[in-house]
Short mmCIF file of the C-alpha atoms (twelve columns), coordinates in Angstrom:
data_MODEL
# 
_entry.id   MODEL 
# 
loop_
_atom_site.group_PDB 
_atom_site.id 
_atom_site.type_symbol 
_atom_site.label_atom_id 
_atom_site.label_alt_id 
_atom_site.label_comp_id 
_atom_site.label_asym_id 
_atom_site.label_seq_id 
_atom_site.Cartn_x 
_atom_site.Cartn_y 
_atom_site.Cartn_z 
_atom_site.pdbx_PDB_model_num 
ATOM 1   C CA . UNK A 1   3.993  2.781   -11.127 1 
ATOM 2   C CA . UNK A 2   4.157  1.934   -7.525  1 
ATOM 3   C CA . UNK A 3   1.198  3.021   -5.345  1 
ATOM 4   C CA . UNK A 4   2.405  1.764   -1.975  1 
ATOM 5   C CA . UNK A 5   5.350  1.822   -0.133  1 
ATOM 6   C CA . UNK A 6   6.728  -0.974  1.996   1 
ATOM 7   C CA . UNK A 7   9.268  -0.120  4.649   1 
ATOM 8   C CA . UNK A 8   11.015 -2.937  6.334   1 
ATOM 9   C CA . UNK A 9   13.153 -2.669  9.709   1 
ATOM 10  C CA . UNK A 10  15.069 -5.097  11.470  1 
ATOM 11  C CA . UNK A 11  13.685 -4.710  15.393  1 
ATOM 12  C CA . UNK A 12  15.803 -6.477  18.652  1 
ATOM 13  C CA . UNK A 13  12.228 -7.239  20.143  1 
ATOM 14  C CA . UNK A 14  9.206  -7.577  18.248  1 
ATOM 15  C CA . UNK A 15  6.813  -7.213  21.220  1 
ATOM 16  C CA . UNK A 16  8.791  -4.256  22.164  1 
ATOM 17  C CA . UNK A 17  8.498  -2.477  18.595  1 
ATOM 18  C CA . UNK A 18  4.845  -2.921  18.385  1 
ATOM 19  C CA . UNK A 19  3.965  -2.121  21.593  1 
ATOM 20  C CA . UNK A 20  5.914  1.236   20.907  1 
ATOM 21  C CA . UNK A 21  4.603  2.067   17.214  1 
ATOM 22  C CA . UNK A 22  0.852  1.129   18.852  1 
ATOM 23  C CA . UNK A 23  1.449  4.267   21.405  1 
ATOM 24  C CA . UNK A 24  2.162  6.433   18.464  1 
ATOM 25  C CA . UNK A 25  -1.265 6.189   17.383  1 
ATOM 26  C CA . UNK A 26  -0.263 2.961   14.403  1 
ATOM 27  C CA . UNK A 27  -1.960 -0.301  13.892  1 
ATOM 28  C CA . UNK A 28  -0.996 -3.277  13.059  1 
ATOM 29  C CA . UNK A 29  -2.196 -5.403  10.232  1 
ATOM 30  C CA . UNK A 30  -2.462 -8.384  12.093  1 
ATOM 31  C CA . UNK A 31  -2.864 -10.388 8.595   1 
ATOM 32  C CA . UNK A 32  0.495  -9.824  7.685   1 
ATOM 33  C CA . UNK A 33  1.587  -10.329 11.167  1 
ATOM 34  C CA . UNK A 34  3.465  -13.254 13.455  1 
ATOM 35  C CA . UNK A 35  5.976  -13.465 15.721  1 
ATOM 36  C CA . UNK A 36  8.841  -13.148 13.187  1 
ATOM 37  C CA . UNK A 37  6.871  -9.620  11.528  1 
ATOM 38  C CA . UNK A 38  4.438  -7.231  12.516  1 
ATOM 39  C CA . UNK A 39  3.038  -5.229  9.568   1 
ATOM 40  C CA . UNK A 40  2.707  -1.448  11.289  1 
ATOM 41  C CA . UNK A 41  0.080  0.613   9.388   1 
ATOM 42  C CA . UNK A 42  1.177  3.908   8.726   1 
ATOM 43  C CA . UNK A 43  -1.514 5.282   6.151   1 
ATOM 44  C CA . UNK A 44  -3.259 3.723   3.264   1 
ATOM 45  C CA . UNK A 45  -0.113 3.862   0.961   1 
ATOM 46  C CA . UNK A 46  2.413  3.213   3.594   1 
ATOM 47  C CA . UNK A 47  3.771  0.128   5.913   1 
ATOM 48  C CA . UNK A 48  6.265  -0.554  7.977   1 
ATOM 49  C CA . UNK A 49  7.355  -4.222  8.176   1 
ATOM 50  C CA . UNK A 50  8.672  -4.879  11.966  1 
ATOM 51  C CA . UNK A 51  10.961 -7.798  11.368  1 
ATOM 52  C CA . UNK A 52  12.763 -9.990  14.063  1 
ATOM 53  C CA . UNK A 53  16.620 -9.499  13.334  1 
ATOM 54  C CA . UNK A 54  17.134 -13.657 12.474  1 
ATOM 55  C CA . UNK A 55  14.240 -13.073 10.124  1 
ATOM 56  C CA . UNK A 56  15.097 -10.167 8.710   1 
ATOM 57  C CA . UNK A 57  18.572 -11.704 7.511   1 
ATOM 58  C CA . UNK A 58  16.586 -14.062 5.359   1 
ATOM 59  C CA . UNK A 59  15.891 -11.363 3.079   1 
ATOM 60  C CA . UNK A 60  19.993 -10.357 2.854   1 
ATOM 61  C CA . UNK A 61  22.974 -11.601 1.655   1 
ATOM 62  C CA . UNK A 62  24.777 -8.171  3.872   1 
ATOM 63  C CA . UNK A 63  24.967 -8.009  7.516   1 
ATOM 64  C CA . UNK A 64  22.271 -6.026  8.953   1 
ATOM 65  C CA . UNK A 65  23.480 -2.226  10.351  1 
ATOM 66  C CA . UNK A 66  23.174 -1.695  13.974  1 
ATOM 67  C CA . UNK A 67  21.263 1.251   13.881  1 
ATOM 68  C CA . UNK A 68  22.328 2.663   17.048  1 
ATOM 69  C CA . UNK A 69  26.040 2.821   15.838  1 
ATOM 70  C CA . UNK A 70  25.130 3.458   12.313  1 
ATOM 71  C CA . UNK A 71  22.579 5.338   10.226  1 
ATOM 72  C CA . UNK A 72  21.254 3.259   7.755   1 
ATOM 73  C CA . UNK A 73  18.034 5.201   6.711   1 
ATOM 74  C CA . UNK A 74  16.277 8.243   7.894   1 
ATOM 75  C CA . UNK A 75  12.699 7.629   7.606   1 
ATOM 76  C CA . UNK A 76  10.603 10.817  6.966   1 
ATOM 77  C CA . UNK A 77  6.934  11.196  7.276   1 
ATOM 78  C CA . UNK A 78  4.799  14.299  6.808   1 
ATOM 79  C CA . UNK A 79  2.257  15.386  9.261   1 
ATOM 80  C CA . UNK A 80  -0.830 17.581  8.629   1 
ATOM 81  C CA . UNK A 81  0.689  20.421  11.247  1 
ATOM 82  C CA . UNK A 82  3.230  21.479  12.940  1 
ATOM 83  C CA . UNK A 83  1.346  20.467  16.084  1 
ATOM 84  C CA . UNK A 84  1.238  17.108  15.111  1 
ATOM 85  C CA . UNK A 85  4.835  17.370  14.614  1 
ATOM 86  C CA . UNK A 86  5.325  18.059  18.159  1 
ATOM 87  C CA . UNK A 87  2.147  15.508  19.363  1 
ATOM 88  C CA . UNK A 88  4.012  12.388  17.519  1 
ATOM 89  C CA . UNK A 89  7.896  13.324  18.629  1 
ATOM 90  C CA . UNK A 90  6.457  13.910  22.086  1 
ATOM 91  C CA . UNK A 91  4.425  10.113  22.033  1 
ATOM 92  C CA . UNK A 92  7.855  9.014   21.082  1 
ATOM 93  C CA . UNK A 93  9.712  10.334  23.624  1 
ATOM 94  C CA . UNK A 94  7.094  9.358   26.151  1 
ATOM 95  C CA . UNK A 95  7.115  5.533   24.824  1 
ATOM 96  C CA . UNK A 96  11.045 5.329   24.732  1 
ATOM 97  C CA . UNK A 97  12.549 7.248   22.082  1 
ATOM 98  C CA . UNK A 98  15.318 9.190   22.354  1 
ATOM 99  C CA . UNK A 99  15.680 12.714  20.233  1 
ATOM 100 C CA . UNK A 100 18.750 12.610  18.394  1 
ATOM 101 C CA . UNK A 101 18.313 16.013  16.889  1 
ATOM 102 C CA . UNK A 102 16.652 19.254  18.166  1 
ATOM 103 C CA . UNK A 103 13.445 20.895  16.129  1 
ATOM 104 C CA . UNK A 104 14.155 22.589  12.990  1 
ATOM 105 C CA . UNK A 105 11.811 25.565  12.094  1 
ATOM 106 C CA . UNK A 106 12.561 27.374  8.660   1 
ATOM 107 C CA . UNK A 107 9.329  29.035  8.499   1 
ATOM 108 C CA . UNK A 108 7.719  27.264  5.453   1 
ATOM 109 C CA . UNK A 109 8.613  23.880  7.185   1 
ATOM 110 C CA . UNK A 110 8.923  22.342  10.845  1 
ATOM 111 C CA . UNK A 111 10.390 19.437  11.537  1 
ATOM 112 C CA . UNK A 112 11.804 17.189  14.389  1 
ATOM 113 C CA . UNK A 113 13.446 13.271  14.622  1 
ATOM 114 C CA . UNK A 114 13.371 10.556  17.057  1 
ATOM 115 C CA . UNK A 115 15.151 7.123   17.244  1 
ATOM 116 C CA . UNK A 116 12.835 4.364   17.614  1 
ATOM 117 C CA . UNK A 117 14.114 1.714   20.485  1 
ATOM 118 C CA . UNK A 118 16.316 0.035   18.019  1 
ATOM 119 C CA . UNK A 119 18.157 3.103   16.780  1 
ATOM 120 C CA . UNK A 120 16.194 3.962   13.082  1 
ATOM 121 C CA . UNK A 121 15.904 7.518   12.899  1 
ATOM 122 C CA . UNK A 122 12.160 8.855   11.703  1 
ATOM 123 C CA . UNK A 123 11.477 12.692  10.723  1 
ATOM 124 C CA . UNK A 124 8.541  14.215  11.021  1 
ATOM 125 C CA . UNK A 125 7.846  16.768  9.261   1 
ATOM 126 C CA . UNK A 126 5.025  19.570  8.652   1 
ATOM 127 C CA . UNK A 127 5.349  21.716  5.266   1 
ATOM 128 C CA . UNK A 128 3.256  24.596  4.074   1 
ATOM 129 C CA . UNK A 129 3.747  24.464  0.266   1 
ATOM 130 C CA . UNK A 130 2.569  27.486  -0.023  1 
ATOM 131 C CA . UNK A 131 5.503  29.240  1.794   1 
ATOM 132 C CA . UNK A 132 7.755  27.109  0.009   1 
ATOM 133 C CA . UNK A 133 11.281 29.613  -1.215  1 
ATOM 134 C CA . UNK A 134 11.281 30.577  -4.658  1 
# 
């Protein structure tokens, strides 16, 4: 069974991307990193794989979405409160983002998007379980 997961995004300017993702509070696993990829740590399990668009085609035989035409994914992360929900969308926003889609609040869950420079869309979202409808 798989035990990490491995996210990878074309990006229209590599310094650009990191520099962004870095003021969000990620690192980058320099290791795994050069100037065609930049290996963004979200948490143990998860990675997001900054590739330059040229070098992202090498791993496609299909012509690579423009995501800010197009939604090709919507990447969703959880956060540990609905605070955090608000700190991360409002880093975003502050480091170039745009919000494509107001807060949602349905009392068991919170959550709110951003487009990253290039146009992928990432939720964040807070859920209390315990809340969770029957």
């Amino acid at each position: 069974m798989a035990t990490k997961v491995f996210i990878n995004l074309p990006v229209n300017d590599l310094v650009k991307s990191r520099a962004f993702f870095t003021k969000l509070g990620y690192s980058v696993n320099e290791q795994f990193s050069d100037e065609n990829a930049a290996c963004l740590v979200i948490s143990d399990s998860i990675f997001c794989m900054l590739l330059t668009n040229d070098y992202f085609k090498t791993f496609t035989n299909k012509p690579v979405a423009d995501a800010t035409k197009t939604t090709e994914v919507l990447i969703a992360l959880d956060a540990a409160s609905r605070e955090e929900v608000i700190d991360l969308v409002a880093k975003a926003e502050d480091a170039g983002a745009t919000i494509y889609r107001e807060a949602q609040d349905h009392g068991w869950m919170y959550q709110h998007s951003f487009a990253d420079l290039d146009g992928h869309q990432w939720e964040i979202i807070y859920m209390d379980e315990s809340q969770t409808p029957e």
